[in-house]
Tab-separated table of C-alpha atoms in Angstrom:
chain	number	residue	atom	x	y	z
A	1291	UNK	CA	106.303	101.867	136.208
A	1292	UNK	CA	104.692	99.003	135.785
A	1293	UNK	CA	107.398	96.304	134.352
A	1294	UNK	CA	105.901	92.878	134.727
A	1295	UNK	CA	101.982	92.793	134.991
A	1296	UNK	CA	99.617	92.685	132.612
A	1297	UNK	CA	97.010	95.413	132.987
A	1298	UNK	CA	93.702	95.782	131.451
A	1299	UNK	CA	93.022	98.175	128.551
A	1300	UNK	CA	90.657	101.190	128.874
A	1301	UNK	CA	90.501	102.002	125.370
A	1302	UNK	CA	87.114	103.589	124.093
A	1303	UNK	CA	85.731	102.097	121.534
A	1304	UNK	CA	85.888	103.933	117.928
A	1305	UNK	CA	82.796	104.562	115.589
A	1306	UNK	CA	83.172	103.529	111.629
A	1307	UNK	CA	83.591	107.182	111.187
A	1308	UNK	CA	87.278	107.082	113.109
A	1309	UNK	CA	87.645	103.734	112.127
A	1310	UNK	CA	87.902	104.598	108.177
A	1311	UNK	CA	90.196	107.535	109.645
A	1312	UNK	CA	92.489	104.940	110.634
A	1313	UNK	CA	95.833	106.518	109.347
A	1314	UNK	CA	99.604	106.650	110.217
A	1315	UNK	CA	100.221	103.660	112.291
A	1316	UNK	CA	97.670	101.651	110.650
A	1317	UNK	CA	95.912	102.099	107.599
A	1318	UNK	CA	92.448	102.372	106.633
A	1319	UNK	CA	91.036	98.706	106.762
A	1320	UNK	CA	88.109	99.859	104.212
A	1321	UNK	CA	90.822	101.028	101.401
A	1322	UNK	CA	130.904	87.805	103.679
A	1323	UNK	CA	130.344	88.926	100.336
A	1324	UNK	CA	127.112	89.409	98.140
A	1325	UNK	CA	124.929	90.172	100.973
A	1326	UNK	CA	127.177	92.524	102.322
A	1327	UNK	CA	127.698	94.404	98.929
A	1328	UNK	CA	126.768	98.281	100.431
A	1329	UNK	CA	125.971	98.897	96.457
A	1330	UNK	CA	127.953	102.230	96.554
A	1331	UNK	CA	126.507	103.763	93.479
A	1332	UNK	CA	123.058	103.216	94.614
A	1333	UNK	CA	124.514	104.697	98.652
A	1334	UNK	CA	126.021	107.693	96.819
A	1335	UNK	CA	122.839	108.142	94.633
A	1336	UNK	CA	120.623	108.661	98.215
A	1337	UNK	CA	120.760	111.683	100.522
A	1338	UNK	CA	124.528	112.594	101.958
A	1339	UNK	CA	123.593	115.537	103.823
A	1340	UNK	CA	122.173	114.939	107.337
A	1341	UNK	CA	118.184	115.183	107.269
A	1342	UNK	CA	117.159	113.655	109.834
A	1343	UNK	CA	114.156	114.465	112.845
A	1344	UNK	CA	116.423	114.124	115.390
A	1345	UNK	CA	119.871	116.330	116.026
A	1346	UNK	CA	122.886	114.173	115.335
A	1347	UNK	CA	125.152	112.426	118.016
A	1348	UNK	CA	128.953	113.180	118.290
A	1349	UNK	CA	129.717	109.694	120.010
A	1350	UNK	CA	128.368	108.074	117.064
A	1351	UNK	CA	130.132	107.656	113.547
A	1352	UNK	CA	126.821	107.351	110.960
A	1353	UNK	CA	127.294	105.352	107.365
A	1354	UNK	CA	124.294	105.016	104.823
A	1355	UNK	CA	124.367	100.792	103.332
A	1356	UNK	CA	122.085	98.982	101.368
A	1357	UNK	CA	121.080	95.524	101.553
A	1358	UNK	CA	119.141	93.038	99.709
A	1359	UNK	CA	116.532	90.951	101.066
A	1360	UNK	CA	114.991	87.328	100.196
A	1361	UNK	CA	113.510	88.528	97.577
A	1362	UNK	CA	115.948	91.252	95.482
A	1363	UNK	CA	114.975	94.477	97.080
A	1364	UNK	CA	117.711	96.589	97.621
A	1365	UNK	CA	117.076	98.000	101.365
A	1366	UNK	CA	118.452	101.391	102.604
A	1367	UNK	CA	119.789	101.575	105.917
A	1368	UNK	CA	121.293	103.930	107.664
A	1369	UNK	CA	123.882	102.481	109.672
A	1370	UNK	CA	125.376	103.767	113.597
A	1371	UNK	CA	128.123	102.818	115.574
A	1372	UNK	CA	129.713	103.891	119.159
A	1373	UNK	CA	132.518	106.662	117.853
A	1374	UNK	CA	134.767	105.073	120.872
A	1375	UNK	CA	134.422	100.984	120.528
A	1376	UNK	CA	136.873	98.467	121.103
A	1377	UNK	CA	138.416	95.888	118.838
A	1378	UNK	CA	136.515	93.427	120.431
A	1379	UNK	CA	132.894	92.850	118.117
A	1380	UNK	CA	129.959	94.338	119.233
A	1381	UNK	CA	126.212	93.424	120.156
A	1382	UNK	CA	123.472	94.689	117.222
A	1383	UNK	CA	120.249	95.631	117.057
A	1384	UNK	CA	118.058	96.350	113.460
A	1385	UNK	CA	114.917	99.092	114.203
A	1386	UNK	CA	112.783	99.459	112.311
A	1387	UNK	CA	109.398	101.349	111.819
A	1388	UNK	CA	106.970	102.917	112.499
A	1389	UNK	CA	104.384	101.583	109.918
A	1390	UNK	CA	104.655	105.035	107.617
A	1391	UNK	CA	107.926	106.400	109.088
A	1392	UNK	CA	111.016	106.932	107.617
A	1393	UNK	CA	113.889	105.728	109.350
A	1394	UNK	CA	115.515	109.466	109.776
A	1395	UNK	CA	112.405	109.375	112.030
A	1396	UNK	CA	111.544	107.567	115.536
A	1397	UNK	CA	113.713	104.179	114.185
A	1398	UNK	CA	116.697	106.188	113.710
A	1399	UNK	CA	116.553	108.129	116.508
A	1400	UNK	CA	115.939	104.736	118.444
A	1401	UNK	CA	118.932	103.381	116.845
A	1402	UNK	CA	121.599	106.635	117.146
A	1403	UNK	CA	120.651	106.539	120.895
A	1404	UNK	CA	121.201	102.698	121.445
A	1405	UNK	CA	124.841	103.277	119.566
A	1406	UNK	CA	125.642	106.075	121.788
A	1407	UNK	CA	125.294	103.244	124.737
A	1408	UNK	CA	127.439	100.832	122.914
A	1409	UNK	CA	125.487	98.481	120.377
A	1410	UNK	CA	125.459	98.596	116.915
A	1411	UNK	CA	122.722	100.112	115.615
A	1412	UNK	CA	120.788	99.419	112.062
A	1413	UNK	CA	117.358	101.690	111.415
A	1414	UNK	CA	116.511	100.589	107.196
A	1415	UNK	CA	113.800	101.937	105.377
A	1416	UNK	CA	111.315	99.015	104.560
A	1417	UNK	CA	110.785	97.872	101.133
A	1418	UNK	CA	108.650	99.641	98.834
A	1419	UNK	CA	109.472	103.027	100.862
A	1420	UNK	CA	111.379	105.532	101.494
A	1421	UNK	CA	115.134	105.298	100.193
A	1422	UNK	CA	114.419	101.191	99.398
A	1423	UNK	CA	113.617	100.012	96.368
A	1424	UNK	CA	110.705	98.004	94.905
A	1425	UNK	CA	107.706	98.449	93.456
A	1426	UNK	CA	105.244	100.109	92.989
A	1427	UNK	CA	105.901	102.506	95.356
A	1428	UNK	CA	104.293	102.850	99.284
A	1429	UNK	CA	102.669	99.184	99.617
A	1430	UNK	CA	103.223	96.732	102.374
A	1431	UNK	CA	103.559	93.521	103.174
A	1432	UNK	CA	103.455	91.187	106.265
A	1433	UNK	CA	105.859	88.602	104.309
A	1434	UNK	CA	107.879	91.089	102.058
A	1435	UNK	CA	108.343	93.246	105.343
A	1436	UNK	CA	108.661	90.153	108.011
A	1437	UNK	CA	111.351	89.241	105.475
A	1438	UNK	CA	112.972	92.633	105.963
A	1439	UNK	CA	113.861	92.337	109.195
A	1440	UNK	CA	115.957	89.669	108.430
A	1441	UNK	CA	117.563	90.841	105.473
A	1442	UNK	CA	119.076	93.471	108.174
A	1443	UNK	CA	120.437	90.146	110.599
A	1444	UNK	CA	122.130	89.444	107.073
A	1445	UNK	CA	123.812	92.502	106.362
A	1446	UNK	CA	124.132	92.739	110.307
A	1447	UNK	CA	125.817	89.490	110.380
A	1448	UNK	CA	128.365	90.018	107.761
A	1449	UNK	CA	129.151	93.621	109.536
A	1450	UNK	CA	132.985	92.665	110.737
A	1451	UNK	CA	132.035	95.166	113.896
A	1452	UNK	CA	129.471	92.442	114.621
A	1453	UNK	CA	128.934	89.353	116.618
A	1454	UNK	CA	126.591	87.749	114.795
A	1455	UNK	CA	125.515	85.517	117.874
A	1456	UNK	CA	124.754	88.840	119.787
A	1457	UNK	CA	121.886	90.571	117.303
A	1458	UNK	CA	118.245	92.114	118.599
A	1459	UNK	CA	116.041	92.981	116.984
A	1460	UNK	CA	114.005	96.065	117.800
A	1461	UNK	CA	110.374	97.330	116.014
A	1462	UNK	CA	108.113	100.385	116.779
A	1463	UNK	CA	104.443	100.831	116.093
A	1464	UNK	CA	103.586	98.830	113.041
A	1465	UNK	CA	107.164	97.242	112.963
A	1466	UNK	CA	106.431	96.190	116.445
A	1467	UNK	CA	104.379	93.177	115.127
A	1468	UNK	CA	106.594	92.426	112.172
A	1469	UNK	CA	109.447	92.226	114.435
A	1470	UNK	CA	107.723	89.803	116.882
A	1471	UNK	CA	106.802	87.964	113.606
A	1472	UNK	CA	110.462	87.706	111.892
A	1473	UNK	CA	112.143	86.545	115.484
A	1474	UNK	CA	109.804	83.898	115.601
A	1475	UNK	CA	110.932	82.748	112.593
A	1476	UNK	CA	114.827	83.541	112.812
A	1477	UNK	CA	116.073	81.678	115.132
A	1478	UNK	CA	119.407	84.244	114.706
A	1479	UNK	CA	117.903	86.825	116.929
A	1480	UNK	CA	118.404	86.259	120.561
A	1481	UNK	CA	116.232	88.839	121.870
A	1482	UNK	CA	112.988	91.578	121.063
A	1483	UNK	CA	111.938	94.820	121.851
A	1484	UNK	CA	107.903	95.990	120.155
A	1485	UNK	CA	108.091	99.483	121.482
A	1486	UNK	CA	104.280	100.586	121.286
A	1487	UNK	CA	103.479	98.091	118.372
A	1488	UNK	CA	100.260	97.726	116.280
A	1489	UNK	CA	99.203	94.115	115.366
A	1490	UNK	CA	98.706	95.666	111.473
A	1491	UNK	CA	96.920	92.281	110.737
A	1492	UNK	CA	94.701	92.528	113.743
A	1493	UNK	CA	93.970	96.281	113.077
A	1494	UNK	CA	93.122	95.918	109.337
A	1495	UNK	CA	91.137	92.964	109.287
A	1496	UNK	CA	89.067	93.689	112.546
A	1497	UNK	CA	89.181	97.591	113.110
A	1498	UNK	CA	90.251	99.131	115.916
A	1499	UNK	CA	89.095	97.001	119.557
A	1500	UNK	CA	88.094	94.145	117.036
A	1501	UNK	CA	84.941	96.835	116.084
A	1502	UNK	CA	84.347	95.536	112.530
A	1503	UNK	CA	81.671	93.148	111.933
A	1504	UNK	CA	81.385	89.445	109.257
A	1505	UNK	CA	79.323	91.635	107.056
A	1506	UNK	CA	82.097	95.249	107.322
A	1507	UNK	CA	84.949	92.820	106.228
A	1508	UNK	CA	82.954	91.702	103.689
A	1509	UNK	CA	81.841	94.670	101.926
A	1510	UNK	CA	85.371	95.554	102.199
A	1511	UNK	CA	87.373	92.609	100.936
A	1512	UNK	CA	84.717	93.232	97.937
A	1513	UNK	CA	85.767	96.774	97.550
A	1514	UNK	CA	89.297	96.008	97.551
A	1515	UNK	CA	89.269	92.355	95.455
A	1516	UNK	CA	87.120	94.857	92.843
A	1517	UNK	CA	90.001	97.394	92.789
A	1518	UNK	CA	92.745	95.273	91.396
A	1519	UNK	CA	90.941	95.243	88.856
A	1520	UNK	CA	90.597	99.064	88.551
A	1521	UNK	CA	93.966	98.766	88.917
A	1522	UNK	CA	95.382	96.138	86.131
A	1523	UNK	CA	93.016	97.926	84.111
A	1524	UNK	CA	95.126	100.855	84.104
A	1525	UNK	CA	98.400	99.560	84.656
A	1526	UNK	CA	99.267	101.721	88.360
A	1527	UNK	CA	97.747	101.316	91.790
A	1528	UNK	CA	95.282	103.655	92.831
A	1529	UNK	CA	96.738	105.639	96.444
A	1530	UNK	CA	94.199	105.861	99.784
A	1531	UNK	CA	93.547	109.571	100.411
A	1532	UNK	CA	96.780	111.821	102.076
A	1533	UNK	CA	97.679	110.621	105.558
A	1534	UNK	CA	96.995	112.645	108.688
A	1535	UNK	CA	95.199	116.143	107.789
A	1536	UNK	CA	92.941	116.456	109.901
A	1537	UNK	CA	89.526	118.506	109.905
A	1538	UNK	CA	87.628	118.687	112.516
A	1539	UNK	CA	86.378	116.695	114.868
A	1540	UNK	CA	89.289	113.910	114.897
A	1541	UNK	CA	89.886	110.720	117.817
A	1542	UNK	CA	92.842	112.309	120.239
A	1543	UNK	CA	95.200	110.107	118.483
A	1544	UNK	CA	94.199	110.533	115.103
A	1545	UNK	CA	95.766	114.206	116.223
A	1546	UNK	CA	99.179	113.057	117.862
A	1547	UNK	CA	99.704	111.510	114.938
A	1548	UNK	CA	99.206	114.997	112.774
A	1549	UNK	CA	101.553	116.941	115.359
A	1550	UNK	CA	104.348	114.180	114.871
A	1551	UNK	CA	103.729	113.707	111.381
A	1552	UNK	CA	102.626	116.462	109.362
A	1553	UNK	CA	104.882	118.910	111.807
A	1554	UNK	CA	108.653	119.540	112.243
A	1555	UNK	CA	108.337	117.976	115.457
A	1556	UNK	CA	108.831	114.264	112.967
A	1557	UNK	CA	107.812	115.121	109.158
A	1558	UNK	CA	109.793	113.939	106.638
A	1559	UNK	CA	108.850	114.589	102.708
A	1560	UNK	CA	109.814	110.399	102.237
A	1561	UNK	CA	107.225	109.117	105.199
A	1562	UNK	CA	103.971	107.561	103.786
A	1563	UNK	CA	102.448	109.599	106.674
A	1564	UNK	CA	103.974	112.726	106.672
A	1565	UNK	CA	101.268	113.832	103.796
A	1566	UNK	CA	101.112	110.441	101.558
A	1567	UNK	CA	99.483	106.761	102.051
A	1568	UNK	CA	99.737	103.527	100.827
A	1569	UNK	CA	97.821	102.128	98.266
A	1570	UNK	CA	94.675	101.485	98.164
A	1571	UNK	CA	94.465	97.146	98.401
A	1572	UNK	CA	97.644	97.448	100.638
A	1573	UNK	CA	94.848	95.721	103.951
A	1574	UNK	CA	94.838	93.142	101.216
A	1575	UNK	CA	96.979	90.436	102.590
A	1576	UNK	CA	97.137	91.520	105.875
A	1577	UNK	CA	93.273	90.389	106.784
A	1578	UNK	CA	94.312	86.918	105.765
A	1579	UNK	CA	97.480	86.663	107.183
A	1580	UNK	CA	97.518	86.890	110.684
A	1581	UNK	CA	101.357	88.282	112.256
A	1582	UNK	CA	101.162	86.776	115.709
A	1583	UNK	CA	100.410	82.884	115.585
A	1584	UNK	CA	103.548	81.778	116.226
A	1585	UNK	CA	104.677	84.468	118.875
A	1586	UNK	CA	105.247	81.372	121.481
A	1587	UNK	CA	107.657	80.328	119.124
A	1588	UNK	CA	109.949	83.265	119.907
A	1589	UNK	CA	110.756	81.824	123.606
A	1590	UNK	CA	113.232	80.709	125.275
A	1591	UNK	CA	114.132	83.876	123.607
A	1592	UNK	CA	112.771	86.590	126.120
A	1593	UNK	CA	110.674	89.623	124.194
A	1594	UNK	CA	109.741	92.629	125.913
A	1595	UNK	CA	107.082	95.011	125.543
A	1596	UNK	CA	107.042	98.467	125.775
A	1597	UNK	CA	103.860	100.876	125.887
A	1598	UNK	CA	102.336	104.344	126.649
A	1599	UNK	CA	99.485	103.767	129.468
A	1600	UNK	CA	97.592	106.389	127.860
A	1601	UNK	CA	98.109	104.518	125.083
A	1602	UNK	CA	94.457	103.855	122.613
A	1603	UNK	CA	97.226	101.136	121.176
A	1604	UNK	CA	97.974	99.405	124.198
A	1605	UNK	CA	95.370	96.268	123.950
A	1606	UNK	CA	97.810	95.079	121.290
A	1607	UNK	CA	100.906	94.529	123.486
A	1608	UNK	CA	98.751	93.052	126.329
A	1609	UNK	CA	97.662	89.976	123.704
A	1610	UNK	CA	101.011	89.609	122.060
A	1611	UNK	CA	101.546	90.023	126.079
A	1612	UNK	CA	99.303	87.202	127.004
A	1613	UNK	CA	100.141	84.716	124.050
A	1614	UNK	CA	103.758	85.126	124.103
A	1615	UNK	CA	105.644	82.229	126.003
A	1616	UNK	CA	108.389	83.742	128.659
A	1617	UNK	CA	110.150	85.295	129.003
A	1618	UNK	CA	108.784	87.924	128.729
A	1619	UNK	CA	107.596	91.315	129.854
A	1620	UNK	CA	105.205	93.488	129.841
A	1621	UNK	CA	106.367	97.449	130.748
A	1622	UNK	CA	103.267	100.024	130.753
A	1623	UNK	CA	105.189	103.480	130.552
A	1624	UNK	CA	103.088	106.516	132.729
A	1625	UNK	CA	100.864	108.686	131.189
A	1626	UNK	CA	102.654	107.728	127.647
A	1627	UNK	CA	100.662	108.660	125.250
A	1628	UNK	CA	101.329	105.983	122.027
A	1629	UNK	CA	102.946	108.389	120.532
A	1630	UNK	CA	105.520	109.541	122.969
A	1631	UNK	CA	107.507	106.840	122.305
A	1632	UNK	CA	107.990	108.182	119.023
A	1633	UNK	CA	110.920	111.215	119.895
A	1634	UNK	CA	110.234	111.483	123.518
A	1635	UNK	CA	113.820	110.895	124.862
A	1636	UNK	CA	112.485	111.431	128.565
A	1637	UNK	CA	109.122	109.478	127.628
A	1638	UNK	CA	111.852	105.946	126.086
A	1639	UNK	CA	112.388	103.983	128.440
A	1640	UNK	CA	116.805	103.432	126.294
A	1641	UNK	CA	117.931	102.789	129.808
A	1642	UNK	CA	115.226	99.605	130.075
A	1643	UNK	CA	116.284	98.734	126.571
A	1644	UNK	CA	120.587	99.429	127.377
A	1645	UNK	CA	120.161	96.448	129.777
A	1646	UNK	CA	117.499	94.555	128.540
A	1647	UNK	CA	120.072	93.725	125.182
A	1648	UNK	CA	123.068	94.413	127.335
A	1649	UNK	CA	121.718	91.054	129.803
A	1650	UNK	CA	120.458	88.892	126.473
A	1651	UNK	CA	123.257	90.012	124.192
A	1652	UNK	CA	125.819	89.598	126.258
A	1653	UNK	CA	128.998	87.966	124.585
């Protein structure tokens, strides 16, 4: 595996039709005490059965938890702890993503697998999605979703099994960019991994491969701005068309999204990407708020970027790698696509993740 050198992406340029179909990992460009309160009543109202898209491990203990972010939104999480764990406090990981997914999908798989390797790991639903609170439903925000990561760090730092000075973050897909943004400002986090990342602010404002012109961007903002009047008059937001329906002729990465989110492989009824959609005006704040402005300020804490060699999104990690300060590493997985890093245990480099966090979250 190429684990150190920046490489050149050969991602194809998408036409306007494909851009308007931007789904799943990217929304259409057009269209201690109180903090550690587990909110038992809320937790009991959440799904108690094992409803993940991956098998339950007999090597970990799993608990449903809730916690609140700085905006007062109650977030729902799945906490995974090693079943055979010492009495001493452990290193911990907050895991989020992909964008439009729920904790029962990829982030839960990452969290459970890292718990098998000795970490306390928390996978959580973003504000306004899944079992987390917030109204209206299925809206995203670069500010609030960045805060969601820090709220997860709040929770972990107050947990009796966690050494609060040994907390890391994993962001998957669109939450890779959120993770980098959160860690830049949240100095409690000691190491960060972005796996198969998207920069959601970049793709929403500029399209894939920065292909949107100023004229197209202006037209999109005009339409979204006027949509606000319609939503305000109606008293509720309009939503984009359901994601990941295939009609034929889609780019391969859209087919890949469908094969994950709309088939038994990764389908989950609460996931935005599994046949639901974001609000029509969700792109507005993303189009005006670059996520990676302060990526250099993660240093001197380490950054690991992981991406598939054949991923259409690979250039996001390459750009982030170029912008980040040392210590940093870009790991390219030979032959892997974007979605391969969601759930394929023979592709996701869990040995690398374990060694990276083992080194940088050492006692």
